[in-house]
XYZ file of C-alpha atoms in Angstrom:
747
model
C -27.913 72.801 -45.681
C -29.116 73.388 -42.155
C -30.726 76.089 -41.145
C -30.280 77.655 -37.240
C -32.489 75.727 -34.640
C -33.375 78.170 -31.836
C -34.547 76.545 -28.610
C -34.020 76.756 -24.473
C -32.506 74.127 -22.397
C -34.654 71.705 -21.039
C -34.136 69.127 -18.668
C -35.133 65.401 -20.195
C -34.834 63.210 -16.577
C -33.879 63.408 -13.090
C -30.659 62.388 -13.385
C -29.964 66.287 -15.112
C -32.670 67.761 -12.809
C -29.628 70.430 -11.947
C -28.746 71.426 -15.334
C -30.779 74.179 -16.073
C -32.186 75.743 -13.401
C -31.493 79.425 -13.122
C -28.201 79.624 -10.967
C -27.974 82.044 -8.761
C -27.998 83.007 -4.639
C -25.305 82.087 -2.413
C -22.388 80.287 -1.531
C -19.368 79.997 1.294
C -18.662 82.237 3.531
C -15.583 83.341 5.613
C -16.209 80.890 8.565
C -15.573 77.150 8.656
C -19.984 76.281 8.952
C -19.961 77.904 6.146
C -22.440 75.453 4.095
C -24.639 75.936 0.852
C -28.640 75.738 0.964
C -30.926 76.554 -1.487
C -29.965 79.650 -3.810
C -34.203 80.925 -3.997
C -36.167 80.448 -0.978
C -39.942 81.159 -1.672
C -42.581 82.318 1.302
C -46.045 81.951 1.931
C -46.637 85.189 0.254
C -48.440 85.130 -3.065
C -46.316 86.648 -6.104
C -47.877 90.440 -6.223
C -47.749 92.665 -9.199
C -46.096 95.293 -7.230
C -43.499 92.820 -5.335
C -39.496 94.438 -5.949
C -36.287 93.126 -5.382
C -34.109 94.975 -2.158
C -30.722 94.070 -1.953
C -28.967 93.726 1.161
C -25.093 92.907 2.067
C -24.789 91.612 5.598
C -21.337 91.046 7.132
C -22.676 88.897 9.745
C -23.862 86.077 7.289
C -21.326 84.733 6.525
C -23.054 80.761 7.931
C -26.150 78.775 6.769
C -26.769 79.310 10.817
C -27.608 83.083 9.553
C -29.439 82.339 6.764
C -31.726 79.904 8.333
C -32.206 82.613 10.709
C -32.472 85.161 8.464
C -35.602 83.118 6.355
C -37.160 82.680 9.373
C -37.888 86.266 10.718
C -38.340 87.330 7.043
C -40.943 84.534 6.994
C -42.938 86.046 8.863
C -43.160 89.608 7.179
C -46.250 90.807 5.620
C -45.690 90.894 1.814
C -42.562 88.891 2.008
C -42.607 86.482 -1.026
C -38.684 85.046 -1.631
C -35.041 85.256 -0.379
C -31.818 84.845 -2.576
C -28.835 84.174 -0.169
C -25.204 84.920 -1.847
C -23.520 83.565 1.176
C -19.906 83.570 -0.633
C -20.369 87.711 -1.046
C -22.617 88.108 2.351
C -25.646 89.729 -0.252
C -29.582 89.268 0.464
C -31.943 89.591 -1.844
C -35.492 90.214 -0.776
C -38.245 90.416 -2.962
C -40.655 91.649 -1.311
C -44.587 93.907 -2.102
C -43.444 96.724 1.023
C -43.429 99.963 1.012
C -39.717 100.237 2.217
C -36.796 98.714 3.476
C -37.016 99.876 7.117
C -39.177 96.547 8.074
C -36.583 94.235 6.651
C -33.685 96.170 8.272
C -35.032 96.310 11.893
C -36.283 92.594 11.589
C -32.414 91.986 10.703
C -31.616 93.826 13.321
C -33.293 91.858 15.524
C -31.022 89.188 15.031
C -27.757 91.082 15.619
C -27.196 91.549 12.621
C -26.589 94.838 9.863
C -28.287 95.062 6.785
C -26.567 97.604 4.564
C -28.935 98.458 1.257
C -27.494 97.100 -2.254
C -28.256 100.402 -4.544
C -26.553 99.101 -7.529
C -26.673 96.225 -9.483
C -23.476 95.080 -8.632
C -23.021 91.980 -6.251
C -19.671 91.427 -5.825
C -17.455 90.706 -3.096
C -16.014 93.485 -0.710
C -12.959 93.590 1.286
C -14.866 92.398 5.158
C -13.893 95.763 7.161
C -11.642 94.414 9.916
C -11.659 94.116 13.489
C -9.021 95.667 15.885
C -5.995 92.929 16.213
C -5.816 94.158 20.175
C -8.304 92.410 21.748
C -7.599 89.042 20.340
C -3.194 89.584 21.243
C -5.286 90.749 25.022
C -6.740 86.850 24.413
C -3.472 85.485 23.562
C -1.056 86.916 26.206
C -3.995 86.278 28.894
C -4.455 82.640 27.704
C -0.517 81.960 28.203
C -0.091 83.945 31.321
C -2.796 81.561 32.628
C -1.168 78.339 31.868
C 1.919 79.869 32.806
C 0.358 80.713 36.713
C -1.195 77.032 36.479
C 2.251 75.364 35.839
C 4.252 77.884 37.851
C 1.950 76.001 41.367
C 2.459 79.031 42.879
C 0.060 81.547 41.270
C -3.195 81.479 43.537
C -6.443 80.356 41.865
C -8.213 83.606 41.999
C -5.290 84.783 39.539
C -5.439 81.591 36.912
C -9.342 82.204 36.677
C -9.358 86.020 36.166
C -6.837 85.850 33.430
C -8.144 82.808 31.450
C -11.721 85.121 32.327
C -10.249 87.555 30.702
C -8.524 85.913 27.517
C -12.377 84.177 27.104
C -13.676 87.523 27.071
C -11.287 89.253 24.897
C -11.129 86.761 21.991
C -14.355 84.844 22.561
C -17.400 87.014 22.626
C -18.233 86.900 19.262
C -18.393 83.106 19.181
C -20.582 82.849 22.259
C -22.532 85.570 20.880
C -23.208 83.629 17.357
C -23.122 80.227 19.612
C -26.303 81.781 21.558
C -27.980 82.455 18.762
C -27.416 79.276 16.754
C -28.781 77.252 20.082
C -31.494 79.807 20.362
C -32.735 77.877 17.109
C -31.552 74.883 17.880
C -28.545 75.176 15.335
C -25.317 73.122 16.726
C -22.862 74.582 14.854
C -19.008 75.347 15.513
C -19.879 78.206 17.897
C -22.421 76.442 19.706
C -20.402 73.529 19.956
C -16.937 75.613 20.857
C -19.233 77.870 23.065
C -20.523 74.696 25.313
C -17.291 73.360 25.671
C -15.744 76.396 26.970
C -18.256 76.914 29.179
C -18.084 73.089 30.705
C -14.474 73.501 31.062
C -14.631 76.321 32.659
C -17.274 74.817 35.378
C -15.016 71.865 35.899
C -12.718 74.294 37.216
C -10.189 74.057 33.642
C -9.767 77.431 33.188
C -6.215 77.637 32.056
C -7.405 75.283 29.152
C -10.918 76.455 28.415
C -9.193 80.236 27.686
C -6.840 78.433 25.578
C -9.002 76.350 23.530
C -11.118 79.466 23.079
C -8.010 81.742 22.103
C -6.606 79.012 19.566
C -10.107 78.635 17.838
C -10.365 82.638 17.054
C -7.051 82.427 15.752
C -7.712 79.445 13.971
C -10.888 80.629 12.568
C -9.039 84.136 11.698
C -6.703 81.945 9.582
C -9.363 80.332 8.027
C -11.952 83.313 7.416
C -8.263 84.940 4.675
C -7.763 81.454 3.520
C -11.197 81.774 1.966
C -10.787 85.098 0.810
C -8.914 84.321 -1.882
C -11.770 81.842 -3.090
C -14.191 84.621 -2.712
C -12.236 87.240 -4.693
C -11.042 85.284 -7.126
C -13.381 86.218 -9.546
C -13.918 89.589 -8.195
C -11.174 90.924 -9.203
C -12.460 90.481 -12.841
C -13.939 94.184 -12.066
C -10.732 95.974 -11.682
C -10.142 95.258 -15.694
C -12.957 97.398 -16.339
C -11.515 101.189 -16.387
C -14.521 103.337 -14.759
C -13.925 105.864 -17.553
C -13.782 106.550 -21.763
C -12.806 109.262 -23.680
C -16.111 109.466 -26.021
C -16.809 112.267 -28.665
C -19.875 114.742 -28.044
C -22.294 116.241 -30.095
C -20.283 118.509 -31.220
C -17.633 116.007 -32.525
C -15.460 116.988 -29.821
C -13.785 113.830 -27.399
C -14.210 114.023 -23.861
C -13.499 111.671 -20.973
C -17.189 110.447 -19.507
C -18.472 107.858 -16.798
C -18.244 104.469 -18.775
C -21.585 104.035 -16.950
C -23.219 106.576 -18.384
C -21.987 105.977 -22.267
C -24.921 104.992 -24.445
C -24.868 102.482 -26.872
C -24.026 103.428 -29.948
C -21.961 106.157 -28.502
C -18.027 106.234 -30.493
C -15.014 106.022 -28.305
C -11.973 106.247 -28.294
C -9.199 104.116 -26.507
C -5.233 104.687 -27.010
C -2.010 102.406 -26.873
C -1.672 100.624 -23.555
C -5.320 101.788 -21.966
C -8.180 99.492 -21.154
C -11.196 98.865 -23.310
C -14.369 100.034 -21.091
C -17.122 98.827 -22.753
C -18.040 96.007 -25.005
C -17.949 97.284 -29.311
C -17.248 96.982 -32.879
C -13.793 98.751 -33.937
C -15.177 101.226 -36.595
C -11.322 103.338 -36.740
C -7.956 101.890 -36.750
C -6.022 98.722 -36.710
C -4.075 97.368 -33.119
C -3.449 93.941 -31.278
C -5.252 93.589 -28.819
C -4.690 91.585 -25.157
C -7.977 89.327 -24.927
C -6.862 87.015 -22.258
C -8.818 88.333 -19.276
C -11.710 87.263 -21.592
C -11.110 83.906 -23.975
C -7.919 83.296 -21.821
C -5.869 83.797 -24.983
C -1.854 84.207 -24.782
C -1.209 85.664 -27.722
C -2.441 89.171 -28.426
C -5.421 89.187 -31.330
C -5.473 91.752 -34.396
C -7.895 94.154 -34.645
C -9.238 95.771 -37.466
C -12.622 97.789 -38.724
C -15.399 95.727 -38.246
C -13.787 93.734 -35.516
C -15.292 93.095 -31.976
C -13.541 94.494 -29.193
C -14.699 93.623 -25.090
C -14.786 95.796 -21.900
C -11.222 94.532 -19.827
C -8.968 94.168 -22.685
C -5.595 96.090 -23.445
C -5.409 97.902 -26.058
C -1.032 96.851 -27.176
C -0.474 99.037 -30.121
C -2.125 101.599 -32.316
C -5.044 103.763 -31.023
C -8.570 102.331 -32.342
C -12.024 104.233 -32.060
C -14.869 101.823 -31.853
C -18.743 102.089 -31.784
C -20.293 100.597 -28.185
C -22.163 98.119 -28.473
C -23.723 96.696 -24.851
C -24.006 99.002 -22.248
C -21.180 98.524 -18.971
C -23.579 96.173 -16.785
C -24.441 94.055 -19.995
C -20.794 93.898 -21.769
C -18.964 90.180 -21.746
C -17.021 90.656 -18.802
C -20.137 91.426 -17.499
C -22.141 88.326 -18.202
C -19.321 86.308 -17.597
C -18.221 88.142 -13.285
C -22.285 87.248 -13.343
C -22.195 83.631 -14.084
C -19.868 83.012 -12.205
C -20.917 84.108 -9.026
C -24.249 82.336 -9.429
C -22.251 78.808 -10.359
C -20.814 79.536 -7.250
C -23.675 79.234 -5.568
C -24.901 75.906 -6.946
C -24.329 72.760 -4.886
C -22.209 69.772 -6.865
C -23.189 66.524 -5.411
C -20.310 66.047 -3.720
C -21.591 69.389 -1.500
C -25.087 67.938 -1.510
C -23.394 64.350 -0.059
C -21.496 66.723 2.933
C -24.491 68.846 3.654
C -26.742 65.617 4.013
C -24.541 63.600 6.129
C -23.559 66.771 8.152
C -26.869 66.800 9.266
C -26.975 63.557 10.704
C -23.580 63.627 11.766
C -23.393 66.471 13.959
C -26.273 65.231 16.336
C -25.279 62.446 16.704
C -21.761 63.339 17.908
C -23.807 65.641 20.435
C -25.890 63.073 21.531
C -23.079 60.740 22.227
C -21.162 63.680 24.104
C -24.580 63.572 26.989
C -24.446 60.186 27.160
C -20.920 59.706 27.217
C -21.203 62.496 29.733
C -24.051 60.938 31.944
C -24.035 57.151 31.246
C -20.376 55.614 32.249
C -20.404 57.159 35.651
C -24.115 56.436 36.416
C -22.547 52.423 35.829
C -19.056 51.930 36.242
C -16.350 53.586 38.719
C -15.292 56.684 36.146
C -15.398 59.970 37.798
C -17.866 62.411 36.666
C -14.969 64.959 36.107
C -13.430 62.849 33.547
C -16.377 61.656 31.480
C -17.404 65.433 31.510
C -14.406 66.366 30.153
C -13.863 63.529 27.354
C -17.804 64.807 26.624
C -16.555 68.212 26.193
C -13.823 67.213 23.858
C -15.933 65.150 22.169
C -18.059 68.420 21.158
C -14.765 70.117 19.704
C -14.464 66.949 17.892
C -18.299 66.527 16.660
C -17.961 69.916 14.303
C -17.583 68.875 10.354
C -15.785 72.048 9.704
C -13.208 70.521 7.546
C -15.939 68.242 5.634
C -17.946 70.845 4.728
C -15.908 73.952 4.251
C -13.716 71.466 1.422
C -16.037 71.129 -1.451
C -17.004 74.761 -1.310
C -13.810 76.110 -1.240
C -12.820 73.241 -3.732
C -15.623 74.360 -6.557
C -15.220 77.973 -6.080
C -11.117 77.861 -6.545
C -11.869 75.024 -9.440
C -14.574 77.801 -11.100
C -12.010 80.815 -11.056
C -9.537 78.368 -12.674
C -11.840 77.860 -14.962
C -13.016 81.671 -15.679
C -8.942 82.456 -16.364
C -8.269 80.185 -18.976
C -11.830 81.485 -20.385
C -13.467 78.781 -19.784
C -17.005 79.838 -18.171
C -18.383 76.816 -16.230
C -22.317 77.636 -14.832
C -21.887 75.527 -11.564
C -20.213 73.024 -9.194
C -22.159 70.492 -10.440
C -21.049 70.569 -13.544
C -17.245 71.105 -12.636
C -17.447 68.098 -10.741
C -19.234 65.962 -13.890
C -16.614 66.419 -16.367
C -14.934 63.589 -14.496
C -17.056 61.004 -15.726
C -17.661 61.987 -19.498
C -15.877 59.004 -21.600
C -18.131 60.185 -25.398
C -17.724 63.192 -27.028
C -20.366 64.353 -29.702
C -18.934 67.728 -31.635
C -20.965 69.794 -34.282
C -18.897 70.176 -37.751
C -19.131 74.300 -38.581
C -17.682 76.092 -36.846
C -16.440 73.640 -34.114
C -14.270 71.599 -35.581
C -13.633 73.933 -38.808
C -13.367 77.430 -38.917
C -17.144 78.190 -39.702
C -16.614 80.355 -42.248
C -16.271 78.007 -45.445
C -15.446 79.450 -49.020
C -16.710 78.738 -52.870
C -15.014 76.000 -54.488
C -16.956 75.159 -57.632
C -19.713 75.888 -59.661
C -21.337 73.551 -62.365
C -24.511 75.041 -64.288
C -26.546 71.837 -65.929
C -26.916 74.026 -68.532
C -24.546 76.240 -69.355
C -26.714 79.044 -71.508
C -28.453 79.727 -67.507
C -25.295 79.962 -65.889
C -25.540 83.302 -64.921
C -29.008 83.714 -64.490
C -28.340 80.197 -61.594
C -25.864 82.122 -59.915
C -27.649 85.078 -59.690
C -30.858 83.656 -58.430
C -28.412 81.172 -55.969
C -27.267 84.079 -54.693
C -29.981 86.480 -54.071
C -32.028 83.600 -51.784
C -28.383 82.446 -50.046
C -28.468 86.042 -48.448
C -31.410 86.080 -46.930
C -29.647 83.113 -44.520
C -27.042 83.863 -42.164
C -26.219 80.455 -42.610
C -22.341 80.009 -43.055
C -22.691 77.773 -46.684
C -25.296 79.972 -46.873
C -23.298 83.085 -47.108
C -20.365 80.923 -48.764
C -22.923 81.483 -51.831
C -23.530 84.777 -51.659
C -20.245 86.024 -50.449
C -18.840 86.455 -54.258
C -21.627 88.298 -56.064
C -21.944 90.739 -52.497
C -18.585 91.602 -52.807
C -18.679 92.191 -56.173
C -22.060 94.675 -55.892
C -23.946 93.050 -58.152
C -27.505 93.260 -58.207
C -29.706 91.147 -56.094
C -32.928 89.975 -56.812
C -36.287 90.878 -54.971
C -37.133 87.216 -53.429
C -40.361 86.587 -51.988
C -42.365 84.184 -49.423
C -38.996 83.355 -48.042
C -38.519 80.367 -45.840
C -35.678 78.475 -44.060
C -36.124 74.585 -44.178
C -34.570 73.082 -41.041
C -31.581 71.018 -42.020
C -32.335 71.415 -45.715
C -31.681 75.145 -47.225
C -33.955 77.868 -48.145
C -37.323 78.129 -50.477
C -38.387 81.206 -52.068
C -40.035 82.772 -55.093
C -38.459 85.397 -57.544
C -40.471 86.832 -60.686
C -43.237 84.576 -59.772
C -40.902 81.671 -59.548
C -40.602 78.937 -56.744
C -36.842 77.919 -55.888
C -35.171 75.780 -53.779
C -31.272 76.148 -52.759
C -30.251 73.220 -50.323
C -28.017 70.079 -49.263
C -28.383 66.363 -50.908
C -31.117 65.564 -48.555
C -34.011 68.216 -50.083
C -33.123 66.917 -53.294
C -34.269 63.648 -52.292
C -37.206 65.030 -50.704
C -38.371 66.584 -53.583
C -38.094 63.476 -55.536
C -35.608 65.365 -58.038
C -32.504 63.495 -57.456
C -30.900 60.852 -60.722
C -28.454 58.539 -60.850
C -26.537 61.177 -62.939
C -26.386 63.686 -60.697
C -26.157 61.208 -57.275
C -22.565 60.423 -59.511
C -21.349 63.904 -60.064
C -22.591 64.873 -56.259
C -20.811 62.061 -54.540
C -17.848 62.741 -56.508
C -17.767 66.321 -54.849
C -18.707 65.341 -51.586
C -15.850 62.319 -51.306
C -13.574 65.416 -51.430
C -14.927 66.609 -47.946
C -16.760 69.912 -49.886
C -20.289 69.858 -48.618
C -22.653 70.272 -52.188
C -25.870 72.333 -52.361
C -28.250 72.435 -55.217
C -30.443 75.355 -57.347
C -33.476 74.108 -58.396
C -36.551 75.029 -59.883
C -40.241 73.023 -60.508
C -38.341 70.862 -63.374
C -35.333 70.295 -61.135
C -31.887 71.042 -60.446
C -30.275 74.178 -62.364
C -26.887 74.101 -61.045
C -24.917 73.039 -58.466
C -22.355 74.593 -55.725
C -20.004 72.909 -53.779
C -18.262 74.808 -50.588
C -15.743 73.630 -48.053
C -14.502 74.374 -44.406
C -10.919 73.999 -43.411
C -10.293 72.812 -40.398
C -9.031 75.199 -37.445
C -4.695 74.104 -36.228
C -6.184 73.374 -32.976
C -8.962 70.623 -33.916
C -6.317 67.365 -34.483
C -4.209 68.181 -31.396
C -7.881 68.911 -29.567
C -8.991 65.386 -30.283
C -5.680 63.785 -29.607
C -5.637 65.316 -25.942
C -9.664 63.757 -25.606
C -8.709 60.138 -26.777
C -4.890 60.025 -24.409
C -8.243 60.771 -21.613
C -9.714 57.634 -22.489
C -12.933 59.841 -24.057
C -13.931 58.835 -27.530
C -15.234 60.905 -30.315
C -18.423 60.815 -32.172
C -19.217 64.092 -35.294
C -22.990 65.098 -35.685
C -23.043 67.617 -38.937
C -25.854 68.641 -41.603
C -23.388 67.525 -44.459
C -23.114 64.252 -46.272
C -22.184 61.243 -44.875
C -19.459 61.658 -47.022
C -17.652 65.263 -45.968
C -18.404 64.581 -42.488
C -15.856 60.398 -43.167
C -13.853 63.252 -44.747
C -13.547 65.318 -42.248
C -13.594 62.563 -39.779
C -10.381 61.283 -40.782
C -8.883 64.398 -41.277
C -9.104 65.430 -37.452
C -9.474 61.673 -36.404
C -12.662 61.245 -34.718
C -13.630 57.942 -33.834
C -17.605 57.913 -35.675
C -19.029 60.311 -37.950
C -23.051 60.848 -38.596
C -23.729 63.175 -41.691
C -26.994 64.336 -43.144
C -28.582 64.730 -39.485
C -31.631 67.250 -38.966
C -31.334 68.738 -35.325
C -33.746 65.907 -33.938
C -31.234 63.443 -35.291
C -28.383 64.884 -33.554
C -30.673 64.348 -30.842
C -31.372 61.233 -31.170
C -27.413 60.512 -31.778
C -26.801 61.411 -27.907
C -29.845 59.398 -26.905
C -28.532 56.301 -28.667
C -25.227 57.027 -26.748
C -27.343 57.726 -23.231
C -28.875 54.037 -23.675
C -25.171 52.596 -24.627
C -24.195 52.984 -20.746
C -22.337 56.174 -22.160
C -21.736 59.573 -20.809
C -22.165 62.108 -23.154
C -21.036 65.607 -23.826
C -21.707 67.675 -26.891
C -19.444 70.839 -28.671
C -21.943 72.758 -30.810
C -22.898 76.932 -30.710
C -24.970 77.003 -28.315
C -27.945 77.801 -30.768
C -27.854 75.089 -33.697
C -27.372 71.836 -31.621
C -29.897 73.074 -28.665
C -31.743 70.030 -28.862
C -28.318 67.831 -28.289
C -26.852 70.130 -26.179
C -30.034 70.535 -23.648
C -29.548 66.397 -23.675
C -25.845 65.839 -22.662
C -24.753 66.040 -20.006
C -22.635 68.615 -20.156
C -22.867 70.874 -22.993
C -20.093 73.544 -24.724
C -20.498 75.852 -26.215
C -17.142 77.298 -28.788
C -16.759 80.995 -29.060
C -18.917 82.520 -26.491
C -17.461 86.176 -25.876
C -19.521 88.505 -27.533
C -22.271 86.204 -28.404
C -25.870 86.737 -26.781
C -27.046 83.704 -26.298
C -24.098 81.162 -25.837
C -23.241 81.708 -22.278
C -26.930 82.138 -21.057
C -27.494 77.878 -23.153
C -24.198 75.974 -22.503
C -23.264 74.387 -19.179
C -19.736 75.325 -19.986
C -18.727 78.156 -22.451
C -15.014 78.788 -24.434
C -14.802 81.958 -24.742
C -12.779 81.110 -28.296
C -12.574 78.897 -30.893
C -9.879 76.420 -29.244
C -11.276 73.173 -28.452
C -8.189 72.400 -26.633
C -9.923 73.822 -23.707
C -12.106 70.738 -23.376
C -9.769 68.769 -22.235
C -7.969 70.994 -20.383
C -11.216 71.480 -18.582
C -11.783 67.500 -18.344
C -8.217 67.573 -16.834
C -9.624 70.217 -13.912
C -12.160 68.096 -13.188
C -10.210 65.440 -12.957
C -7.816 66.804 -10.513
C -11.317 68.900 -8.826
C -12.880 65.959 -8.233
C -9.298 64.481 -6.934
C -9.352 67.082 -4.099
C -12.804 66.954 -3.405
C -12.377 62.923 -2.698
C -8.839 63.462 -0.359
C -10.758 66.283 1.424
C -13.017 64.189 2.559
C -10.922 61.157 3.115
C -8.377 63.545 5.231
C -11.627 64.776 7.331
C -13.284 61.296 8.435
C -10.004 59.683 9.396
C -9.198 62.243 11.443
C -12.432 63.047 13.045
C -12.509 58.886 13.389
C -9.128 58.656 15.104
C -10.128 61.603 17.681
C -12.829 60.197 18.429
C -11.213 57.103 19.540
C -8.333 58.506 21.565
C -11.493 60.468 23.246
C -13.081 57.919 24.146
C -9.423 56.566 25.283
C -9.108 59.430 27.509
C -5.867 60.008 25.738
C -7.181 63.405 23.524
C -7.247 66.715 25.044
C -9.215 69.654 24.533
C -6.209 71.346 22.939
C -5.320 68.861 20.815
C -9.178 68.543 19.821
C -9.168 71.929 18.239
C -5.452 71.504 16.454
C -7.490 68.143 15.295
C -10.511 70.398 14.123
C -9.455 73.234 12.723
C -5.643 71.909 11.590
C -7.832 69.612 9.273
C -9.675 72.375 8.320
C -6.884 74.295 7.524
C -5.285 71.842 5.498
C -8.587 71.361 2.983
C -8.818 74.730 2.104
C -5.034 75.046 1.210
C -5.480 71.425 -0.591
C -8.356 73.326 -2.344
C -7.253 76.432 -3.344
C -4.551 74.519 -4.929
C -6.540 74.811 -8.111
C -5.864 78.186 -7.911
C -2.405 77.429 -8.841
C -2.680 75.683 -11.693
């Protein structure tokens, strides 16, 4: 009977370099130039024992351009050690040893940005301050008027130019400001390219077109920002699930309303029918049904009684409950889910890394090409300077890889949010995207395929006169272990209220059982493997054990120094969802392997019942790890499903580690790549389908963006494309890929 093996995930090779890194930092804001960069940036300052973390919300920080500016500026401040960027929520964390935050705020202000200090721990996104609508309206009216005046052929040139200038200044000052900052720092983002293109159009006398291009760009950017806010706020809305106050029993026995953040551990809280539960806890009085959809994704309410766990953000539907608080507001299951997804939004998926690397080469290359188009043809051919400069300006507008850069983050964030709504917590884009590669899934048995609450089915004393004593000794040893099989053996005695014997020198034997001394006599309680290791097995005993094991039962033996005294048979029950989950995995082309510490006969019996392809028994944690290594050696892409702790080595080595029933546990969310918030194994095929859909949308967006860029580059060289068309092509494709990515939120 295997015992829990505690451990942490480790990176094993370069293939898994991103697997268990701390995921914190940034993702994308609401600008078309948004891109991802390293979440945490270490600066030159030496680590100080007095260092502290200050956090600021910077509304203007929605693009890696601003990140680079801030990084370069703060790197010059003595005492600043590291920066943590969260672009999706526009939050900057500064680890420093400065006396106050004033120097940091002043340095950021020098970049034309405002840093608002954050006192609380929450990093959830807030709605950005809405800009007044009238400047954009003025810009639109003036741009249209300039076009009408130009086409009429009657208006003076100064009126056309004046109206165009009004349109550019009223709608494009923000673009010019950002463009100037980018150019000063040698960054060619969309704001810089648009500023150059519009200014160039003005200089060659294309006033109406310059005005309309700036207006259209501003409108498209506004639509894109609003669309991206859906992805940005997809998880932030979970914060609204927890009530700010709860009814708490005071020291004098009275019940009073109290701020949830001020409620202490162990406090007794009352929740009435229809109310949301404010904090995680354990029911101490009452019975009710709870809607846990926000946490586990379960569609049906779950019955709760005394001793059951309840989670913050869930809804009490029927009776009145009282519960004891087991986690503070900032450490509730819901808070940890929100924090994990916010961190996950910062982890760059493989496609995002490709796009970032591509855009670093693509944009400067097209900018250089635009310069060549403006200068070389007029010098070496009969073309006019005006025509080729105009084509170069169109190229500048086409040059920005906005659609490419924005397509990956919005798709990944939408996928993460869609999964979280279903009770599937994915720790980063790399894992969401990597799920489509899986072709083999290894599964633990207890608690994964089965309910994890086995019951004792047989007790066979080898000496009937010694039966009562053997039961008492076995229950006393088993009660000291938290393994489900041990608990099944101890449960009858505990439920009967029988006194247990004093156990000394107790040891857990990983993968085999336990050992302890009772009244000076050493006893072992363990599995078939332990008996063989101790050299106490016999052909007669083998036959007895084999008969039970072929029934799918786990056999545990009580032994002293002379040999076995009695054996117990324990059986677990399959979850109703396990068989369907395996069928769905097979339909997706994924083969399955069960890894268990139980004997091979039990493993084969359970595997046959549930439809698993292969099964291995008598496995210790190191053996499960070796099984994963064997699958890798055969060229498979392997996932592992377990409880997040007992199977730590195998979970760590697998390409994707899935933790079952993570809700309420302290470690599963932190140790797994993907945490299933309830016991439903069918969420793994749902995850695989979501991963494949995400991958398909990423590929669609990249192909769409590249094809349209190529078409417009060709049209520009042919002299067919205009600046209007370039803006529609660039911003239009950006909007298309954003809307395509947001489709995942509707699935």
